[in-house]
Coordinates of C-alpha atoms in Angstrom, one line a residue:
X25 CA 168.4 91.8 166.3
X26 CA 165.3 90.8 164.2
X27 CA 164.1 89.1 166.8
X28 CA 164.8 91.2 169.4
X29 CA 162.5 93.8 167.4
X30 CA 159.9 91.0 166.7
X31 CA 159.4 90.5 170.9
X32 CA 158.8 94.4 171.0
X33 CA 156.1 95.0 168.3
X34 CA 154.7 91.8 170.2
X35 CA 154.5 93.2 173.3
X36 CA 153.6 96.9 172.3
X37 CA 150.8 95.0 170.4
X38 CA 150.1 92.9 173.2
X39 CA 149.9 96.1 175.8
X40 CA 147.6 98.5 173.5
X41 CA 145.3 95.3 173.0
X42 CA 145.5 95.2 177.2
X43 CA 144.4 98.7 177.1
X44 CA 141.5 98.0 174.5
X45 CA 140.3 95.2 176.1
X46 CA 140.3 96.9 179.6
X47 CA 137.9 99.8 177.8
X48 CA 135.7 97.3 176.6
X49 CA 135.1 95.5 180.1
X50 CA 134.0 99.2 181.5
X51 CA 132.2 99.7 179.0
X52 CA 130.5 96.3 179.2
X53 CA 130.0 96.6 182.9
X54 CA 128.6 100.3 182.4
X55 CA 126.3 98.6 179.1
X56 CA 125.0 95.9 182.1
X57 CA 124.3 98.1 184.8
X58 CA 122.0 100.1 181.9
X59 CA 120.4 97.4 180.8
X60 CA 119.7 95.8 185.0
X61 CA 118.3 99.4 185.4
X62 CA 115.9 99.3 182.2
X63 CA 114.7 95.7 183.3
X64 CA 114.1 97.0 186.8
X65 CA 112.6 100.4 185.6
X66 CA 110.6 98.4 183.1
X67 CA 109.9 95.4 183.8
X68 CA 111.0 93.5 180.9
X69 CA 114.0 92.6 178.7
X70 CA 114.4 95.6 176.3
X71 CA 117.1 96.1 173.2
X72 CA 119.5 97.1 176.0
X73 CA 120.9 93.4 176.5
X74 CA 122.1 93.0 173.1
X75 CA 124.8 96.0 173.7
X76 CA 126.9 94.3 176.6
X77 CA 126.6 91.0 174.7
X78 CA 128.2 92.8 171.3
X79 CA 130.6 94.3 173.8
X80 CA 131.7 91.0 174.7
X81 CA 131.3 89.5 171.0
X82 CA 134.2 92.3 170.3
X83 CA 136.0 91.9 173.3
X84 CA 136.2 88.0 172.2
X85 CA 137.7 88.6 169.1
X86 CA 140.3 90.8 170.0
X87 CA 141.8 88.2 173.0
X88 CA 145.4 88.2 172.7
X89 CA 147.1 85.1 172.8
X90 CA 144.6 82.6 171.9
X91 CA 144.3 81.0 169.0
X92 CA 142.2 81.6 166.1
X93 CA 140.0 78.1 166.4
X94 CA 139.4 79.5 170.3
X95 CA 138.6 82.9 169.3
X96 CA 135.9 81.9 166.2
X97 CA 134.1 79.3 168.9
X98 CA 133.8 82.1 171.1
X99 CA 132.6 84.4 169.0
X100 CA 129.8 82.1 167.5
X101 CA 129.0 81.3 171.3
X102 CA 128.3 84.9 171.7
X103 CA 126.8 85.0 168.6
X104 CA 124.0 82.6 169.2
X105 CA 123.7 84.0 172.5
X106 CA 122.4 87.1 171.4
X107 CA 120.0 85.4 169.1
X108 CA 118.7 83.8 172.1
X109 CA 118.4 86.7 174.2
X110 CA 116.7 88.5 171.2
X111 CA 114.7 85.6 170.8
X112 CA 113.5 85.9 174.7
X113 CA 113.2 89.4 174.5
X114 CA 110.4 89.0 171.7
X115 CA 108.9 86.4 173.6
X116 CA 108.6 88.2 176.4
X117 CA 107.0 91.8 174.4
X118 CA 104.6 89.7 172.1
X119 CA 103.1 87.5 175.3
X120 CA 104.9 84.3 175.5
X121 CA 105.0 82.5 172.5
X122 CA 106.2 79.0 172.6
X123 CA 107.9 79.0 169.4
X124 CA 110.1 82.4 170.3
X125 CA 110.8 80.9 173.6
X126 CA 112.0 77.0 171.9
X127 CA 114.0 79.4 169.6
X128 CA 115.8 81.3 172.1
X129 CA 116.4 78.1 173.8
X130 CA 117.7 76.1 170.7
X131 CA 120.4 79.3 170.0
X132 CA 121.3 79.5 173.9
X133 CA 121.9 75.5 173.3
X134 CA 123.9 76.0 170.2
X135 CA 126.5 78.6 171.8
X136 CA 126.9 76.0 175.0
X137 CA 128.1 73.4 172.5
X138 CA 130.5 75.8 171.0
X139 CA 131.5 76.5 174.7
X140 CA 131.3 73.1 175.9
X141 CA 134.2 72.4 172.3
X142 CA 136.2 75.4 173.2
X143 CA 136.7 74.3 176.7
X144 CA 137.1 70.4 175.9
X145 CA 139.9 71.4 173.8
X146 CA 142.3 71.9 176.7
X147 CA 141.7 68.3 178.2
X148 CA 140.1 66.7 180.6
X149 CA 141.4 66.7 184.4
X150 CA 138.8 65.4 186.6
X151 CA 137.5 61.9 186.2
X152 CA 134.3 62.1 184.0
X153 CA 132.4 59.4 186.0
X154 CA 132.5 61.4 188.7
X155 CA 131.9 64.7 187.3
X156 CA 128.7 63.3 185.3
X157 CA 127.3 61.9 188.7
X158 CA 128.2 65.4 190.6
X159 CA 126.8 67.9 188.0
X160 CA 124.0 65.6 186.6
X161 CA 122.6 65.3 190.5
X162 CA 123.1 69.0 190.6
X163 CA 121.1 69.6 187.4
X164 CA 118.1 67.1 188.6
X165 CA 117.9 68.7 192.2
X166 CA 117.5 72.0 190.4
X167 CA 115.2 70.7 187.5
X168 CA 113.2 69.4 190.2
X169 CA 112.8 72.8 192.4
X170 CA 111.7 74.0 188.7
X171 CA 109.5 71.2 187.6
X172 CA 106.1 72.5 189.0
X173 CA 106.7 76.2 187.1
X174 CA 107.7 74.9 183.5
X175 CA 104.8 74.0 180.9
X176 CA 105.1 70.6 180.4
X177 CA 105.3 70.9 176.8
X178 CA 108.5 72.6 177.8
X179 CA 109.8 70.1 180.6
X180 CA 111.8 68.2 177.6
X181 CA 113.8 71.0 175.8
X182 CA 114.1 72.9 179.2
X183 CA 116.0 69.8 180.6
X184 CA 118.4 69.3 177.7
X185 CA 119.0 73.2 177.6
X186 CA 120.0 72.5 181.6
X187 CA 122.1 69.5 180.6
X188 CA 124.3 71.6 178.1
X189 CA 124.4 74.4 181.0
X190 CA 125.7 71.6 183.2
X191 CA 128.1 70.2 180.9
X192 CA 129.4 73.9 179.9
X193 CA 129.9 74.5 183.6
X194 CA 131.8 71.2 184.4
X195 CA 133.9 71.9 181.3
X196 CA 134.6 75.8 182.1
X197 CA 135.8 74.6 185.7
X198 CA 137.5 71.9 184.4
X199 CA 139.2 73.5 181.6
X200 CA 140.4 76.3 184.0
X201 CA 141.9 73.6 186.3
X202 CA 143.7 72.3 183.7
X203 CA 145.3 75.8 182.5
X204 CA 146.3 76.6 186.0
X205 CA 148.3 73.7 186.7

């Protein structure tokens, strides 16, 4: 009987965090179209990103079922996230400096390892020869469409900040292969 009482408050808990958690996606889509209409109205990032970014910093923290090493790297993914899009925002409203911009990219690199640890945790399915040589040809087809518009005192970081996008991305995909089958 204990445990029959147990599975309830489980899934009563488990059904009111649905409901919370389907708020907060509304509310971050809502957050996103405000801040898309800013930019567009404006012209450049404004305060308004950070607010779909805490949205999903929250919505992070209360995922059910998960556990609590996933939910932390998560939230400090978020969390660095929004120190990089700060980081760009100021950039952007003071003129381009190089040091806000390197700082922005640093945090944005700091949450893809965090992502690229939570989604390594699960295993790997696909061969990592092959993945390296599909993503990494990927990642220099696009560097190279981007070469001629980044600073070349820039080139350097810009292409290990695309490296740990690339990796994140081959791990996300990979990860979710994994959990389906």
């Amino acid at each position: 009987k204990t445990q029959s009482i147990q599975r309830e408050k489980k899934a009563m808990s488990s059904k009111g965090s649905g409901i919370v958690l389907n708020i907060l996606l509304v509310a971050f889509f809502a957050s996103s179209a405000y801040h898309v209409r800013e930019l567009m109205q404006f012209g450049s990032p404004s305060i308004t990103k950070m607010i779909p970014v805490g949205i999903l910093i929250l919505n992070a923290m209360l995922l059910p079922n998960v556990s609590s090493a996933f939910r932390l790297f998560q939230v400090l993914a978020m969390v660095f996230s929004a120190i990089g899009d700060y980081a760009l925002m100021l950039d952007d409203q003071i003129g381009g400096s190089d040091a806000t911009f390197m700082i922005g990219l640093g945090a944005f690199l700091v949450a893809h390892v965090f992502y690229i640890i939570n989604f390594s945790r699960r295993g790997y399915r696909f061969s990592v020869l092959p993945a390296i040589i599909f993503y990494g040809l990927g990642t220099a087809a696009l560097f190279g469409l981007l070469w001629q518009y980044i600073p070349a005192d820039l080139r350097i970081p810009t292409a290990v900040y695309m490296f740990g996008l690339t990796t994140t991305t081959w791990r996300c995909f990979d990860a979710a292969d994994v959990h389906a089958s």
